[in-house]
XYZ file of C-alpha atoms in Angstrom:
444
model
C -0.058 0.070 -0.013
C 1.450 3.391 -0.909
C 1.941 5.811 1.906
C -0.768 8.429 0.944
C -3.448 5.695 0.808
C -2.148 4.395 4.177
C -2.096 7.802 5.541
C -5.592 8.513 4.508
C -6.812 5.100 6.284
C -5.065 6.248 9.381
C -6.576 9.627 9.254
C -10.076 8.112 8.766
C -9.574 5.772 11.776
C -8.390 8.754 13.909
C -11.556 10.794 12.916
C -13.837 7.852 13.592
C -12.564 7.279 17.141
C -12.665 10.853 17.985
C -16.249 11.010 16.560
C -17.413 8.243 18.814
C -16.034 10.015 22.005
C -12.653 8.344 22.585
C -10.338 10.677 24.582
C -7.678 12.301 22.144
C -4.549 10.399 23.749
C -6.337 7.161 23.566
C -7.419 7.677 19.874
C -3.912 8.581 18.734
C -2.391 5.681 20.759
C -4.817 3.160 19.503
C -4.343 4.367 15.802
C -0.569 4.310 16.239
C -0.422 0.996 17.890
C -2.690 -0.770 15.144
C -0.679 1.049 12.298
C 2.571 -0.161 13.626
C 1.315 -3.604 14.078
C 0.050 -3.747 10.533
C 3.361 -2.249 9.190
C 6.021 -3.891 11.250
C 4.321 -6.705 13.327
C 4.549 -7.586 17.108
C 8.486 -6.654 17.584
C 7.509 -3.058 16.827
C 5.625 -3.014 20.323
C 8.884 -2.510 21.944
C 9.633 0.755 20.115
C 5.896 1.817 21.056
C 6.828 1.861 24.664
C 10.416 3.357 24.325
C 8.964 6.116 22.323
C 6.048 6.816 24.565
C 8.234 7.224 27.750
C 11.242 8.566 26.028
C 9.237 11.743 25.078
C 7.840 12.804 28.212
C 10.931 12.147 30.181
C 12.543 15.199 28.674
C 13.370 17.781 31.506
C 12.009 20.617 29.513
C 8.494 19.361 30.135
C 8.773 19.915 33.937
C 7.658 23.620 32.866
C 4.260 22.342 31.878
C 2.807 21.204 35.278
C 4.368 24.272 37.008
C 3.002 26.512 34.703
C -0.353 24.806 34.943
C -0.157 24.656 38.654
C 0.648 28.606 38.617
C -2.638 28.985 36.509
C -4.637 26.662 38.698
C -3.643 28.765 41.837
C -4.782 31.958 40.158
C -8.203 30.432 38.662
C -9.149 28.935 42.096
C -8.692 32.199 43.904
C -10.883 35.318 43.578
C -8.137 36.948 41.479
C -10.361 36.962 38.406
C -13.076 38.734 40.423
C -10.807 41.392 41.620
C -9.304 42.040 38.252
C -12.744 42.156 36.525
C -13.970 44.746 39.040
C -10.863 46.907 38.748
C -11.128 47.024 34.933
C -14.874 47.674 34.990
C -14.097 50.629 37.168
C -11.998 52.221 34.543
C -13.688 51.083 31.169
C -17.266 51.259 32.210
C -17.697 54.545 30.439
C -16.685 53.299 27.040
C -19.392 52.009 24.612
C -20.158 48.411 25.562
C -17.778 49.272 28.548
C -18.379 46.245 30.525
C -17.893 43.796 27.545
C -14.593 45.686 26.638
C -13.361 45.468 30.470
C -14.289 41.691 30.128
C -11.995 41.316 27.070
C -9.103 43.278 29.107
C -9.570 41.097 32.080
C -9.329 38.079 29.957
C -6.139 39.448 28.393
C -4.657 40.037 31.734
C -5.869 36.903 33.257
C -4.450 35.013 30.321
C -1.186 36.322 31.084
C -1.693 35.035 34.727
C -2.999 31.559 34.093
C -1.538 30.609 30.622
C -4.828 28.337 29.896
C -7.670 29.583 27.680
C -10.296 27.147 29.296
C -9.337 28.685 32.734
C -9.587 32.161 31.410
C -12.869 31.711 29.837
C -14.289 29.946 32.899
C -12.889 32.318 35.505
C -13.955 35.703 33.717
C -17.057 34.265 32.296
C -18.629 33.104 35.538
C -18.740 36.730 36.743
C -18.908 38.690 33.327
C -21.679 36.843 31.629
C -24.173 37.182 34.246
C -23.331 40.858 34.964
C -23.661 41.739 31.099
C -26.854 40.010 30.699
C -28.311 41.885 33.818
C -27.227 45.152 32.410
C -29.111 44.445 29.077
C -26.297 43.166 26.854
C -27.367 40.865 24.079
C -26.717 37.116 24.769
C -24.602 36.929 21.786
C -22.215 39.779 22.632
C -21.974 38.625 26.346
C -20.933 34.939 25.298
C -18.815 35.931 22.214
C -16.644 38.403 24.135
C -15.792 35.911 26.731
C -15.216 33.027 24.456
C -13.003 35.115 22.134
C -11.239 36.793 25.291
C -10.590 33.252 26.477
C -8.492 32.203 23.507
C -5.782 34.749 24.462
C -4.611 32.323 27.043
C -2.660 30.306 24.689
C -0.914 33.425 23.002
C -0.069 35.844 25.594
C 3.046 34.537 27.619
C 3.390 32.490 29.523
C 1.834 30.032 27.414
C 1.834 26.264 27.677
C 1.352 25.862 23.978
C 4.440 27.990 23.171
C 6.319 25.776 25.496
C 5.117 22.607 23.633
C 6.024 24.430 20.467
C 9.566 25.304 21.683
C 10.242 21.828 22.667
C 8.959 20.115 19.607
C 10.826 22.306 17.395
C 13.811 23.082 19.546
C 13.387 26.845 19.424
C 13.887 29.293 22.241
C 11.068 29.395 24.606
C 11.993 32.867 25.892
C 11.857 34.123 22.365
C 8.436 32.404 21.700
C 7.094 33.992 24.791
C 8.028 37.495 23.770
C 6.942 37.203 20.097
C 3.582 36.492 21.494
C 3.025 39.546 23.585
C 2.457 42.393 20.743
C 0.144 40.048 18.649
C -1.584 39.019 21.768
C -2.595 42.523 22.875
C -3.143 43.504 19.071
C -5.900 40.767 19.047
C -7.320 42.161 22.209
C -7.334 45.532 20.747
C -9.286 44.132 17.705
C -11.805 42.220 20.015
C -12.231 45.543 21.842
C -12.979 47.625 18.826
C -15.637 45.084 17.333
C -17.293 44.913 20.710
C -17.716 48.519 21.008
C -19.155 48.550 17.171
C -21.428 45.678 18.147
C -22.814 47.342 21.404
C -23.061 50.741 19.564
C -25.053 49.127 16.857
C -27.118 47.337 19.679
C -27.795 50.702 21.485
C -24.607 51.094 23.897
C -25.568 49.123 26.970
C -23.283 51.162 29.072
C -25.301 51.854 32.455
C -26.789 49.057 34.334
C -30.501 48.562 33.840
C -30.553 51.939 31.989
C -29.589 53.741 35.129
C -28.950 57.592 34.769
C -25.420 58.820 34.482
C -25.739 60.597 37.969
C -26.625 57.317 39.689
C -23.916 55.497 37.728
C -21.481 58.109 39.009
C -22.703 57.746 42.662
C -22.082 53.901 42.404
C -18.783 54.361 40.984
C -17.788 56.687 43.859
C -19.308 54.219 46.408
C -17.373 51.319 44.868
C -14.004 52.977 44.230
C -12.295 52.108 47.390
C -13.349 48.538 47.260
C -12.161 48.244 43.429
C -8.986 49.996 44.276
C -8.239 47.494 47.121
C -9.277 44.788 44.445
C -6.560 46.074 42.191
C -3.843 46.182 44.987
C -4.680 42.431 45.617
C -4.066 41.618 41.825
C -0.726 43.423 41.383
C 1.482 40.901 43.422
C 0.220 38.135 40.827
C 1.074 40.538 37.743
C 4.481 41.032 39.547
C 5.053 37.341 39.395
C 4.316 37.175 35.663
C 6.594 40.122 35.121
C 9.395 38.575 37.098
C 9.102 35.196 35.170
C 9.234 36.958 31.781
C 12.339 38.988 33.166
C 14.067 35.966 34.170
C 13.522 34.169 30.850
C 14.528 37.065 28.663
C 17.277 38.033 30.948
C 18.810 34.441 30.924
C 18.664 34.337 34.735
C 16.651 30.991 34.854
C 15.557 28.181 32.328
C 11.671 27.938 31.711
C 11.428 25.042 34.176
C 13.147 26.939 36.917
C 10.972 30.139 36.247
C 7.790 27.940 36.114
C 8.437 26.217 39.484
C 9.196 29.452 41.126
C 6.265 31.222 39.744
C 3.978 28.288 40.662
C 5.106 28.467 44.300
C 4.872 32.195 44.581
C 1.347 32.301 42.851
C 0.202 29.315 45.311
C 1.685 31.294 48.380
C 0.155 34.606 47.314
C -3.432 32.758 46.792
C -3.097 31.193 50.199
C -1.924 34.512 52.030
C -4.023 37.361 50.143
C -7.211 35.462 49.959
C -6.632 33.604 53.317
C -7.180 30.045 51.555
C -5.805 28.272 54.527
C -8.115 25.467 54.535
C -7.175 22.071 53.071
C -10.205 21.881 50.571
C -9.117 24.906 48.136
C -5.381 23.766 48.174
C -6.715 20.099 47.454
C -8.798 21.408 44.369
C -5.974 23.414 43.040
C -3.532 20.295 43.207
C -6.334 18.100 41.825
C -7.197 20.452 38.811
C -3.324 20.797 38.125
C -2.610 17.126 37.963
C -5.704 16.344 35.797
C -4.765 19.048 33.227
C -0.979 18.061 33.454
C -1.612 14.220 32.869
C -4.024 14.880 30.193
C -1.483 17.265 28.321
C 1.412 14.846 28.963
C -0.564 11.811 27.698
C -1.455 13.816 24.273
C 2.223 14.599 23.984
C 3.335 11.195 24.549
C 0.857 9.640 22.234
C 1.079 12.319 19.541
C 4.827 11.599 19.465
C 4.137 7.834 18.991
C 1.622 8.868 16.267
C 4.350 10.944 14.698
C 6.846 7.993 14.851
C 4.246 5.598 13.352
C 3.613 8.132 10.317
C 7.260 8.577 9.807
C 8.046 4.820 9.898
C 5.409 4.168 7.148
C 6.860 7.213 5.277
C 3.626 9.021 5.369
C 5.074 12.371 6.823
C 8.103 12.089 4.328
C 5.696 11.814 1.338
C 3.332 14.639 2.394
C 6.262 16.956 3.127
C 7.977 16.286 0.015
C 4.505 16.870 -1.940
C 4.082 20.198 -0.250
C 7.729 21.116 -0.770
C 7.638 20.126 -4.401
C 4.587 22.432 -5.128
C 5.938 24.985 -7.570
C 3.890 27.979 -5.863
C 4.672 31.236 -4.533
C 5.614 31.016 -0.724
C 2.555 33.148 0.136
C 0.346 30.666 -1.485
C 2.079 27.840 0.275
C 1.760 29.731 3.515
C -2.121 29.975 2.679
C -2.361 26.211 2.163
C -0.517 25.885 5.458
C -2.893 28.137 7.275
C -5.867 26.274 5.932
C -4.654 22.999 7.009
C -3.935 24.211 10.563
C -7.457 25.917 10.559
C -9.138 22.641 9.904
C -6.816 20.635 12.198
C -7.942 23.270 14.891
C -11.571 22.448 14.233
C -11.154 18.916 15.363
C -8.075 18.804 17.606
C -6.951 20.566 20.900
C -4.071 22.900 20.375
C -1.599 20.762 22.153
C -2.082 17.755 19.928
C -2.047 19.844 16.746
C 1.383 21.330 17.800
C 3.027 18.217 18.658
C 1.913 16.425 15.547
C 2.537 19.193 12.977
C 4.973 21.367 14.122
C 8.243 19.259 13.466
C 6.750 18.389 10.095
C 5.944 21.938 9.073
C 9.251 23.510 10.397
C 11.545 22.301 7.683
C 9.052 23.584 5.157
C 8.643 26.929 6.695
C 12.378 27.393 6.806
C 12.829 26.375 3.253
C 10.349 29.002 2.261
C 12.399 31.513 4.169
C 9.964 32.040 6.937
C 10.679 33.060 10.446
C 10.022 30.187 12.868
C 9.076 32.478 15.813
C 6.597 34.435 13.524
C 5.197 31.212 12.305
C 4.681 30.054 15.800
C 2.325 33.025 16.210
C 0.525 32.159 13.106
C -0.163 28.821 14.183
C -1.306 29.807 17.591
C -3.826 32.182 16.257
C -4.926 29.330 13.846
C -5.529 27.133 16.943
C -7.376 29.921 18.759
C -9.912 30.107 16.045
C -10.609 26.412 16.616
C -11.352 27.110 20.182
C -14.431 29.086 19.264
C -15.694 27.299 16.013
C -17.297 24.047 15.790
C -17.266 20.878 15.944
C -15.093 21.018 18.885
C -15.006 24.553 20.086
C -13.833 23.932 23.644
C -14.597 27.759 24.778
C -18.081 27.551 23.182
C -18.931 24.525 25.529
C -17.343 26.121 28.601
C -19.743 29.256 28.094
C -22.687 26.672 27.431
C -21.787 25.292 30.833
C -21.489 28.862 32.469
C -24.835 30.101 30.991
C -26.995 26.890 29.861
C -30.077 29.042 29.133
C -28.105 30.850 26.134
C -28.496 28.717 23.037
C -25.518 27.282 21.455
C -26.579 29.045 18.284
C -26.518 32.458 20.005
C -22.836 31.612 21.585
C -21.677 30.572 18.043
C -23.041 33.769 16.208
C -21.658 35.962 19.014
C -18.240 34.314 18.702
C -17.756 34.440 14.823
C -16.947 37.959 14.293
C -14.027 37.601 16.741
C -12.905 34.582 14.614
C -13.068 37.049 11.734
C -10.985 39.540 13.824
C -8.407 36.697 14.221
C -8.358 36.118 10.614
C -7.515 39.880 10.166
C -4.873 39.420 12.936
C -3.245 36.791 10.691
C -3.415 38.998 7.595
C -1.731 41.874 9.530
C 1.006 39.624 10.704
C 1.839 38.413 7.108
C 1.768 42.108 5.802
C 3.790 43.366 8.685
C 5.823 40.406 10.396
C 7.505 42.905 12.725
C 4.452 42.839 14.701
C 5.727 39.523 16.170
C 9.513 39.837 15.576
C 10.171 43.597 16.630
C 10.038 42.986 20.361
C 12.324 39.664 20.259
C 14.714 41.295 18.053
C 14.756 44.527 20.259
C 15.155 42.631 23.639
C 17.164 39.422 22.629
C 18.826 40.463 19.426
């Protein structure tokens, strides 16, 4: 059987397993095992085990559970509530000010947690009920949170950037800093669309159409508590700034910085919010362990899957076919973007990066594209997948937060933000310096 036909069969098998609800890691592992047994026979089982454990034994992966623990400590504390209240105080007078402040809160919380689902859940639990109370349309309330939550995998520190760095052997510190400007550019595009959408819908500035005088009086009454809330958030922002400084300054490795950051965020959550009881700490550890194991299983089985495809010469054949395309390099980039977009519709970001980044990187370099710029492009494509069906993880998180909002309203509210991301990709293609200027300035 030729490699292309074999690859199609493997792809169909993987899609069928995921369609019937098989977890991603088990689907990847099962298909890989069957493919290897078909191609190489029983002796190949030895290499299956070796590849599985060798991949997750890399020291660099220590940073992943540490950053997840750091994010869980922030997400399980009232930090999101304090951040939300503080931004609402300063942005409440803009058209659609509450929705805009939600996106701002998502941007900052993304930097604190590094996780899109955690950002979406933490800000959405407070923001969606409040926006609906103030008369915002369901689509705007759900869409801005779903889109704002996607920033968690782009704004550093980002777990997906760590995985890309390890998979492609590129600098994680440089990847982090490459995501800063594009991340806040996307947040700005989201805010602009939110203000336009709210203006079209009639503004929705004041709670329950209250008068400007009453709104001002409420702000004066709440300003002290909101300022105190901001003060409680600042130490967490200081930890993130310290981590980024340590990475960019060459003071610490990603694993060391992640370990210190996790300890400090856990300690701050306990001290500032008086989380002395065993219950909240157990919850933080449980959530961290669950997400870490899930990601590591996906990484290990995706590596086995990549090994199976490589041993059957499927990846080499596909890569050669793409490389042999006699097309303009931007047409090639368009094909790759389309491929990543479709992959993001069905697979979580971690699986897509581990499976595709090592294959695509040589093609990207051969076409004279920068690997750090491409990391940002890849990540934004995967962000689109988080708010588009059929998987659309953030859509289902929003549905869980507000079950009385129809999935159709959530989807329709999110689609304009997906178009904002497409615009972001086009801007990055026209002006690569958006992603590369800051890394080149700081790291040379």
